[in-house]
PDB file of C-alpha atoms in Angstrom:
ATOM      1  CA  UNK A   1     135.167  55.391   8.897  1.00 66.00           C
ATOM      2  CA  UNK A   2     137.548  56.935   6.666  1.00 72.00           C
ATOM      3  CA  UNK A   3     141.166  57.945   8.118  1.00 82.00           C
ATOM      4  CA  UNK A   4     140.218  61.430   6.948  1.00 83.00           C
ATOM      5  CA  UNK A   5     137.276  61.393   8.573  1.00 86.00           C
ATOM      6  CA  UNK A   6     138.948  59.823  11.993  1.00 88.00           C
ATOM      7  CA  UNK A   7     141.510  62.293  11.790  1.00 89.00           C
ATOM      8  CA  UNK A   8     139.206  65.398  11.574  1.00 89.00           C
ATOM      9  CA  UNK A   9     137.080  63.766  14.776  1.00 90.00           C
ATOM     10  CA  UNK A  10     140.168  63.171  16.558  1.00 89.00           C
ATOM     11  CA  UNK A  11     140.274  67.250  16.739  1.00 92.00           C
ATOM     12  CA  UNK A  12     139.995  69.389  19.476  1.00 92.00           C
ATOM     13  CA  UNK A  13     136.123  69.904  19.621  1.00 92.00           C
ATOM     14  CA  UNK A  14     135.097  66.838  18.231  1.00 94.00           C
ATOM     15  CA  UNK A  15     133.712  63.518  19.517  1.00 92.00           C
ATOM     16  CA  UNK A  16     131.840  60.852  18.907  1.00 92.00           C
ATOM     17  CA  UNK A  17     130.494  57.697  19.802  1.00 91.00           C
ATOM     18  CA  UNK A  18     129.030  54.273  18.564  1.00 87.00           C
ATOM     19  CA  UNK A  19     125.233  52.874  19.776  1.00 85.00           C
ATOM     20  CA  UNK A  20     123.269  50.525  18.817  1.00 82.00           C
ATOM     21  CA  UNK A  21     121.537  52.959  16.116  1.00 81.00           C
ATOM     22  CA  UNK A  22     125.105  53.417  14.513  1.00 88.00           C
ATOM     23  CA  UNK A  23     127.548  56.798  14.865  1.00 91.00           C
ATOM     24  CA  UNK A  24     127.037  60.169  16.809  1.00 92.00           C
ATOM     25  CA  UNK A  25     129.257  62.782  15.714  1.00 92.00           C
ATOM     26  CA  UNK A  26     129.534  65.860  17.571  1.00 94.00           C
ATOM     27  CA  UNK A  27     130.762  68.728  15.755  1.00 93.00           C
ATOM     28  CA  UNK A  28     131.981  72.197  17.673  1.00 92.00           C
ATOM     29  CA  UNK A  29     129.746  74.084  15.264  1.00 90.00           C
ATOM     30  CA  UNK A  30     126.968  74.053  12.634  1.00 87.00           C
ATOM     31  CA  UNK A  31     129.080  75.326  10.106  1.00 86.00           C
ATOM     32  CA  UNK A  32     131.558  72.687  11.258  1.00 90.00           C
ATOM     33  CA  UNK A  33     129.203  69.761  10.813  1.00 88.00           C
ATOM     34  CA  UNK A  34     127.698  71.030   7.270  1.00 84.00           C
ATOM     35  CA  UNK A  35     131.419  70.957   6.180  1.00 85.00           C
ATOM     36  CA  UNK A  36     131.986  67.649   7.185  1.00 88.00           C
ATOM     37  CA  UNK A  37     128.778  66.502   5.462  1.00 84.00           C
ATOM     38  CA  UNK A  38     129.222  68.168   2.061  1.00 80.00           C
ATOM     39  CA  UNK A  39     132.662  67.348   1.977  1.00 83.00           C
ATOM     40  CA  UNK A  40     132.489  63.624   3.320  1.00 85.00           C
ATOM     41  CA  UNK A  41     128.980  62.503   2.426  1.00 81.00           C
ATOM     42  CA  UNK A  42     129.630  60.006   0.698  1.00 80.00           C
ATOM     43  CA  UNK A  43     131.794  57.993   2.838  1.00 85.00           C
ATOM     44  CA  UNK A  44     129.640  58.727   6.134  1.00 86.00           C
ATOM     45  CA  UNK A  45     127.056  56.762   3.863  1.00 82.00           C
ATOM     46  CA  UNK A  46     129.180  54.209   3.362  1.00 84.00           C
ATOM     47  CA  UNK A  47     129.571  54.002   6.636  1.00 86.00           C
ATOM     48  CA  UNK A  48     125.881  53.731   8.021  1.00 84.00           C
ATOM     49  CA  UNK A  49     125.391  51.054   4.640  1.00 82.00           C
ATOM     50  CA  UNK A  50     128.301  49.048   6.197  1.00 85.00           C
ATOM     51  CA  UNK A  51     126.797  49.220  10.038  1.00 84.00           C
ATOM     52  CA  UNK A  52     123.836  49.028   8.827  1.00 82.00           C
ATOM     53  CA  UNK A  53     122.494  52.227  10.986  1.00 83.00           C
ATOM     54  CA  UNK A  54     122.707  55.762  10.704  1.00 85.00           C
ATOM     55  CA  UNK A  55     125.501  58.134  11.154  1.00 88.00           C
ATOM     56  CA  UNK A  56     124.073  61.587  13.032  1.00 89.00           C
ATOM     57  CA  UNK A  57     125.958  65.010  12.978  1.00 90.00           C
ATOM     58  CA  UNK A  58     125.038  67.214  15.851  1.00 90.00           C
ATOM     59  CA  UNK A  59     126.458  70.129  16.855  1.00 91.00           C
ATOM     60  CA  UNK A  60     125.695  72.547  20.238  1.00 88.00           C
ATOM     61  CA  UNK A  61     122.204  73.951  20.107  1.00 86.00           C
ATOM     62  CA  UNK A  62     121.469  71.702  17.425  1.00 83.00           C
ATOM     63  CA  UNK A  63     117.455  71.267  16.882  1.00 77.00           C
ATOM     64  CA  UNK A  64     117.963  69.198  13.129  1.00 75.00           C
ATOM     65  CA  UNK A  65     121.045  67.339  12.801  1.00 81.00           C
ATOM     66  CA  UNK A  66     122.190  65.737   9.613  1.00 83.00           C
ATOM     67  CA  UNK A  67     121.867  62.187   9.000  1.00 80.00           C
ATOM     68  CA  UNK A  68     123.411  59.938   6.226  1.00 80.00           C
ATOM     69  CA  UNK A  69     121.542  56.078   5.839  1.00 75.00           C
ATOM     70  CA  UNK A  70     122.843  52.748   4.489  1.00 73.00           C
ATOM     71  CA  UNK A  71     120.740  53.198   1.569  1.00 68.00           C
ATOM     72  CA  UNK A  72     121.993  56.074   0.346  1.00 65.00           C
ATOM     73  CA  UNK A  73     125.324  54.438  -0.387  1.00 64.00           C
ATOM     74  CA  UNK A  74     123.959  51.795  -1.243  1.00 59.00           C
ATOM     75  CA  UNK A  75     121.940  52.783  -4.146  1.00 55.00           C
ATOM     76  CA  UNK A  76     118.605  50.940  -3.495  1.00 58.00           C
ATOM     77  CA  UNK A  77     115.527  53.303  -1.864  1.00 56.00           C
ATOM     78  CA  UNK A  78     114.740  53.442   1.619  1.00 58.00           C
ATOM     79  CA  UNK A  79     112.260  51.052   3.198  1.00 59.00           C
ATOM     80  CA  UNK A  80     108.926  52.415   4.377  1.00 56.00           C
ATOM     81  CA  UNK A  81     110.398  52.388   8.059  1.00 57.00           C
ATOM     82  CA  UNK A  82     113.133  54.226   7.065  1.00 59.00           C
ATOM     83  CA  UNK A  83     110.956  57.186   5.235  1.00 58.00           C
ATOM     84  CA  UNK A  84     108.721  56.877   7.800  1.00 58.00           C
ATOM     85  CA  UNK A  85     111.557  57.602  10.646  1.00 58.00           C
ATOM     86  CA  UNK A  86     112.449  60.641   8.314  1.00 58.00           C
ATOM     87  CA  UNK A  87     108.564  61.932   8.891  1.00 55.00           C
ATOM     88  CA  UNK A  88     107.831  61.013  12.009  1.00 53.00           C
ATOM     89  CA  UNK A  89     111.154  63.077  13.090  1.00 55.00           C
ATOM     90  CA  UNK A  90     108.884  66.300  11.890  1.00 50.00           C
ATOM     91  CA  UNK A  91     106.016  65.105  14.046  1.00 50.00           C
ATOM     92  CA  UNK A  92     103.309  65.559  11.052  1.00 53.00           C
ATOM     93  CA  UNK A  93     104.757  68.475   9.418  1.00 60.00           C
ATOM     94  CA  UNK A  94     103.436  66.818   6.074  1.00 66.00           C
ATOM     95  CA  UNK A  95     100.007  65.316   5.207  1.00 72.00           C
ATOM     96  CA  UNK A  96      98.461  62.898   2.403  1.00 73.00           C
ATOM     97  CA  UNK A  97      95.294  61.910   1.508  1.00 73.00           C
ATOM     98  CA  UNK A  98      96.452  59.230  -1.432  1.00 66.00           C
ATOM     99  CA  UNK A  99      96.625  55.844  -0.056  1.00 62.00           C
ATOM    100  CA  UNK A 100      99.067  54.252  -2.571  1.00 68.00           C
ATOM    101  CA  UNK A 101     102.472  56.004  -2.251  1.00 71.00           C
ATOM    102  CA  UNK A 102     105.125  54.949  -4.297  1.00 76.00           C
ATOM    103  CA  UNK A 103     108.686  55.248  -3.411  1.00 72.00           C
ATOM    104  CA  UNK A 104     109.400  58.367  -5.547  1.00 79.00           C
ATOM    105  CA  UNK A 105     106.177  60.044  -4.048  1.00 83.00           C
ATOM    106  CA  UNK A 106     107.691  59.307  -0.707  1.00 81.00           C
ATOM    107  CA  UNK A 107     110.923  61.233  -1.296  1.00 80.00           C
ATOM    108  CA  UNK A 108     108.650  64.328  -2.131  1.00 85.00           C
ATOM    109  CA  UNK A 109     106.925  64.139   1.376  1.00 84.00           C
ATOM    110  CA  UNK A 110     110.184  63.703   2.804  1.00 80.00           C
ATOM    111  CA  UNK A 111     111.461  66.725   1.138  1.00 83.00           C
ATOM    112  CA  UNK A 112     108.377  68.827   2.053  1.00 86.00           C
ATOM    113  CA  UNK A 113     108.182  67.559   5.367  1.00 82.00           C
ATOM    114  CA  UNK A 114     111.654  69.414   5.798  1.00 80.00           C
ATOM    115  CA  UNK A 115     111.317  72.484   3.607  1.00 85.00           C
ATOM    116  CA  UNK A 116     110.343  75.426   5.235  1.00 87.00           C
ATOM    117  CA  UNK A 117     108.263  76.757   2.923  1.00 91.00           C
ATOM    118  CA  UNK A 118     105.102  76.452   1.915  1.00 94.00           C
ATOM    119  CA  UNK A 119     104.604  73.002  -0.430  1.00 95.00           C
ATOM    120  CA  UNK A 120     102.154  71.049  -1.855  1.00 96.00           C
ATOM    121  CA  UNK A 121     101.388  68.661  -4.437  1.00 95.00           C
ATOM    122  CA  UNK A 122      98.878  68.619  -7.063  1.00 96.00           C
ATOM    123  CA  UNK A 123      97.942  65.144  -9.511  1.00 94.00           C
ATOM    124  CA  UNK A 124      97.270  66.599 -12.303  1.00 93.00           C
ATOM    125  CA  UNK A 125      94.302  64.016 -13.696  1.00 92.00           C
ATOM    126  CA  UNK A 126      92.277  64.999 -10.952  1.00 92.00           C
ATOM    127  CA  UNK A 127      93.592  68.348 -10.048  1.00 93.00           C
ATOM    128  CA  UNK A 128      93.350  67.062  -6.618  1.00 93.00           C
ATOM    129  CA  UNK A 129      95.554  68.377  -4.274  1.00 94.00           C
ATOM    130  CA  UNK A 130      96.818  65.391  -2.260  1.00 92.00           C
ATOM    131  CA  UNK A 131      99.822  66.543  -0.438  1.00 91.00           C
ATOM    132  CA  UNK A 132     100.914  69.777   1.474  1.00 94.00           C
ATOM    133  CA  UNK A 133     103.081  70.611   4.475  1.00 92.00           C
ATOM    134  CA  UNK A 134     102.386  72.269   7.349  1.00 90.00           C
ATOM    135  CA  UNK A 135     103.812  75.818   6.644  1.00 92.00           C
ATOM    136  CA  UNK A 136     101.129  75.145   3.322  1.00 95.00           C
ATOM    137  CA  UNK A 137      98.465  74.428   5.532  1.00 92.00           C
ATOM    138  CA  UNK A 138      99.110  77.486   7.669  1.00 93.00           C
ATOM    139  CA  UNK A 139      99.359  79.804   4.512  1.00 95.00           C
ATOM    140  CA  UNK A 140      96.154  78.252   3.311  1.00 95.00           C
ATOM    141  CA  UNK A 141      94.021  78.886   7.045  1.00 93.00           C
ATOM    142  CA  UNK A 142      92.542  75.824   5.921  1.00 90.00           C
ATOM    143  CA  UNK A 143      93.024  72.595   7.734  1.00 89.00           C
ATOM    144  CA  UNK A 144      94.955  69.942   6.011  1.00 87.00           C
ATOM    145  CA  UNK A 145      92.208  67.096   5.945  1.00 85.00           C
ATOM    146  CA  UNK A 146      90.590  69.609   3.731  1.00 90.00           C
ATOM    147  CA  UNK A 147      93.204  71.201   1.854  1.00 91.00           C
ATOM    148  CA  UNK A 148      94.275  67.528   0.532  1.00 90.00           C
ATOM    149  CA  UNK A 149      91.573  67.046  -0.644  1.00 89.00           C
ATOM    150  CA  UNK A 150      90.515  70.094  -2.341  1.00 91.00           C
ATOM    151  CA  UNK A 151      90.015  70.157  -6.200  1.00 92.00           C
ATOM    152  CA  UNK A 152      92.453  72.350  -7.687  1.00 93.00           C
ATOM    153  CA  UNK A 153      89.982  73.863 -10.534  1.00 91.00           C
ATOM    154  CA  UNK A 154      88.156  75.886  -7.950  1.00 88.00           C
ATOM    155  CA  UNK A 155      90.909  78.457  -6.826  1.00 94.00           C
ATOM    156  CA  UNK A 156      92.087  79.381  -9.795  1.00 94.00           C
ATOM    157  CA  UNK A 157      90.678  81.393 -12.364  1.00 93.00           C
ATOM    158  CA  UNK A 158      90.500  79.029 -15.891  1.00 92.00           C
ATOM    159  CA  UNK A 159      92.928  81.098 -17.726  1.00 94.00           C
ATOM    160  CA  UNK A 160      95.437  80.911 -15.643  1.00 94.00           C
ATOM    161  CA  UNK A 161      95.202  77.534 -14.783  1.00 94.00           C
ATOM    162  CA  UNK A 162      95.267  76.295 -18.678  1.00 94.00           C
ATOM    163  CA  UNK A 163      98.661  78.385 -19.111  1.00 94.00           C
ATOM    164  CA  UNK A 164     100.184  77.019 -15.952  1.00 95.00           C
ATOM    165  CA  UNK A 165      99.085  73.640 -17.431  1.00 92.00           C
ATOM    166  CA  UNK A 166     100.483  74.373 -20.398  1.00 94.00           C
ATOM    167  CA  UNK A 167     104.292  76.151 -19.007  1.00 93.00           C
ATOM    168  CA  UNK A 168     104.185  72.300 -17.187  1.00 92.00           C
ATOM    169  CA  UNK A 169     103.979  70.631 -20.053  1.00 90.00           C
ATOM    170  CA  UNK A 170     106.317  72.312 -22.029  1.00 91.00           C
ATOM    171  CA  UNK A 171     108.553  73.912 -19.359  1.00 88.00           C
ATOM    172  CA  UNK A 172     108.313  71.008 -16.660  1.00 87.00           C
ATOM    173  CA  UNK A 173     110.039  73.878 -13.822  1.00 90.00           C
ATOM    174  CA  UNK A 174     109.432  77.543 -13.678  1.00 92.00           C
ATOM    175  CA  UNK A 175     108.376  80.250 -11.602  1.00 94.00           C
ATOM    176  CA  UNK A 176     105.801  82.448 -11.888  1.00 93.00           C
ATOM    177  CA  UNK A 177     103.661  85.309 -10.061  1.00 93.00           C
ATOM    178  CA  UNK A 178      99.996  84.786 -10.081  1.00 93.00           C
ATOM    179  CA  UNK A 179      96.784  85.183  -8.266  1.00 94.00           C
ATOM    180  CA  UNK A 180      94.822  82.481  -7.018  1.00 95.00           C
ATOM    181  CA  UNK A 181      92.589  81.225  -3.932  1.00 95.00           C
ATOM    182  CA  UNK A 182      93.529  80.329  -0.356  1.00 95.00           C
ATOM    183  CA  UNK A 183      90.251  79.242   0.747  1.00 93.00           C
ATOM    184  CA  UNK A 184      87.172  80.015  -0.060  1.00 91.00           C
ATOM    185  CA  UNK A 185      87.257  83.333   1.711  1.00 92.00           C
ATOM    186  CA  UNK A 186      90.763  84.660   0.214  1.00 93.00           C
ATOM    187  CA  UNK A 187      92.411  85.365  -2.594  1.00 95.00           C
ATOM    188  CA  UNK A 188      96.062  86.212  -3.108  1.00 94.00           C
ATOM    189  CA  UNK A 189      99.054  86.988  -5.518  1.00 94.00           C
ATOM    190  CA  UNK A 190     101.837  84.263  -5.298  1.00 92.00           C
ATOM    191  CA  UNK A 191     104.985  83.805  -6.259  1.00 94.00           C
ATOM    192  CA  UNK A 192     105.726  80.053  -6.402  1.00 93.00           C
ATOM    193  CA  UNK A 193     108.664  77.559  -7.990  1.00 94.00           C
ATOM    194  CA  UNK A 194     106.280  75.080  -9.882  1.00 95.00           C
ATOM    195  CA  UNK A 195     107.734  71.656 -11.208  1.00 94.00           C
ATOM    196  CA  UNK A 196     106.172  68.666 -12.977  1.00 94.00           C
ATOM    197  CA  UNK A 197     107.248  65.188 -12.655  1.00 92.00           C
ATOM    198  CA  UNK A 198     106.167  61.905 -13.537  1.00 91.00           C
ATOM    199  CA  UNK A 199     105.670  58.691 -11.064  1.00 87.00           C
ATOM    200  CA  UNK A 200     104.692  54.983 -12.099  1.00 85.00           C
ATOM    201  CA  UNK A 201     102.931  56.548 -15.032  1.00 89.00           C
ATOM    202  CA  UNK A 202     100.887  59.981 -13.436  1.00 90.00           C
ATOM    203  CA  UNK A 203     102.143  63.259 -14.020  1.00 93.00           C
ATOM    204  CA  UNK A 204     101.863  65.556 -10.512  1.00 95.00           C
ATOM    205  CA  UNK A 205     103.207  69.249 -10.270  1.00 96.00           C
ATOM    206  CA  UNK A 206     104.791  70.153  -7.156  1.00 96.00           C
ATOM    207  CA  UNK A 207     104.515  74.160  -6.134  1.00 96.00           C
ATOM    208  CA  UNK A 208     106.777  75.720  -3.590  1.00 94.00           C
ATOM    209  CA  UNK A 209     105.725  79.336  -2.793  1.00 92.00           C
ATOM    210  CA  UNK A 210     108.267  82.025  -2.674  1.00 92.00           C
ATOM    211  CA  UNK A 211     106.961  85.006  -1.031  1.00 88.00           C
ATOM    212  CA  UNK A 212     104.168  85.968   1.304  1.00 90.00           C
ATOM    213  CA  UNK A 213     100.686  86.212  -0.158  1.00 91.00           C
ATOM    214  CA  UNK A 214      99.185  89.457  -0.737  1.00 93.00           C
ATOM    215  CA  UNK A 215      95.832  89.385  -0.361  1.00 92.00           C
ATOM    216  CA  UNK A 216      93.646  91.248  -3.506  1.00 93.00           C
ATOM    217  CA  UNK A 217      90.335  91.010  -3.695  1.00 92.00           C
ATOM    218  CA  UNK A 218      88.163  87.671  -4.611  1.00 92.00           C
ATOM    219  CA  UNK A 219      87.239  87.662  -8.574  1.00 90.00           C
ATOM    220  CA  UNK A 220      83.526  87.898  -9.309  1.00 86.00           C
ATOM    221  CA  UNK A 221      82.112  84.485  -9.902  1.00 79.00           C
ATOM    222  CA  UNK A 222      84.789  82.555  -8.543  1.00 80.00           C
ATOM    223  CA  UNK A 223      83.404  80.702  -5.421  1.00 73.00           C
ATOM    224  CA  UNK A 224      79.832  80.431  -6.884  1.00 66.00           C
ATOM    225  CA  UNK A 225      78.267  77.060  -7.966  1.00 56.00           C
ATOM    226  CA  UNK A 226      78.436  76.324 -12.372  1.00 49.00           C
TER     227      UNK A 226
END
């Protein structure tokens, strides 16, 4: 590690210690350990790449700590394993239905897997919803073996779908209030961060809600078969 780095460790309230899995840092607080990472992420990268572990920030009463990998100094993606260590650390706090999962993909599971709110993820030449995290799967009531694999088309009303299809294409991020399905038994207005992005050719859009659904009643016509 860095002298900087050794230097701030080597003060009062700080420790830390090598394993086999790479470098423990203990910091005296959380706001002591988010320093450290935001000011010194880079070279606590470098130093997990040139290990070849991980280096872990904890602090007391610490249920998440930060971690830096090898590979994000060294430029290349992480391995399956390695996105799979990041998952399995939220003990299925994110589900998939899509088999194939490319690398990019991954990073968005990883990323809802740790958000706190409500995520999921839509391909958009289905309309298939194939990804969603747990707080989504609470906020749906709907269990997530179903809810990824839900077509889209049906909890929306057409309208609104075709302009949020259209803000993607021409927008590609945006926010927006809006009413729309839980399951087949609610209905709700949303606020939620939308985003569309583009992996190995397929266009997905990625929604994040914002606030707590308020529940309105279900639009005539909605739930009943064309």
């Amino acid at each position: 590690m860095s002298a900087s780095i050794l230097r701030i460790l080597n003060l009062p309230g700080w420790n830390y210690k090598m394993s086999h899995e790479g470098v423990s840092i203990f910091a005296p607080t959380k706001r002591d350990a988010t320093h450290l990472a935001q000011c010194y992420g880079d070279a606590l990268s470098e130093t997990a790449y040139k290990i070849n572990g991980k280096v872990r920030i904890r602090w007391k009463g610490c249920k998440q700590p930060i971690e830096f990998f090898g590979w994000m100094a060294s430029k290349q993606p992480p391995t399956p394993s390695e996105i799979a260590e990041r998952i399995l650390q939220y003990q299925g706090a994110v589900f998939c239905s899509q088999l194939h999962i490319p690398s990019q993909l991954l990073y968005r599971i990883v990323a809802a897997a740790e958000n706190e709110r409500p995520v999921s993820i839509v391909r958009q030449d289905t309309r298939k919803q194939i990804i969603v995290n747990q707080p989504m799967a609470e906020m749906l009531q709907t269990p997530p073996e179903i809810a990824t694999q839900r077509i889209m088309t049906q909890f929306w009303l057409p309208e609104d779908l075709a302009e949020l299809e259209q803000r993607l294409h021409n927008d590609r991020q945006f926010t927006w209030t809006y009413s729309a399905g839980l399951n087949e038994r609610a209905w709700a207005i949303l606020t939620t961060q939308f985003e569309a992005f583009e992996v190995e050719g397929i266009w997905y859009r990625q929604g994040i809600c914002l606030s707590t659904p308020q529940l309105v009643p279900i639009p005539p016509g909605v739930f009943e078969p064309a």
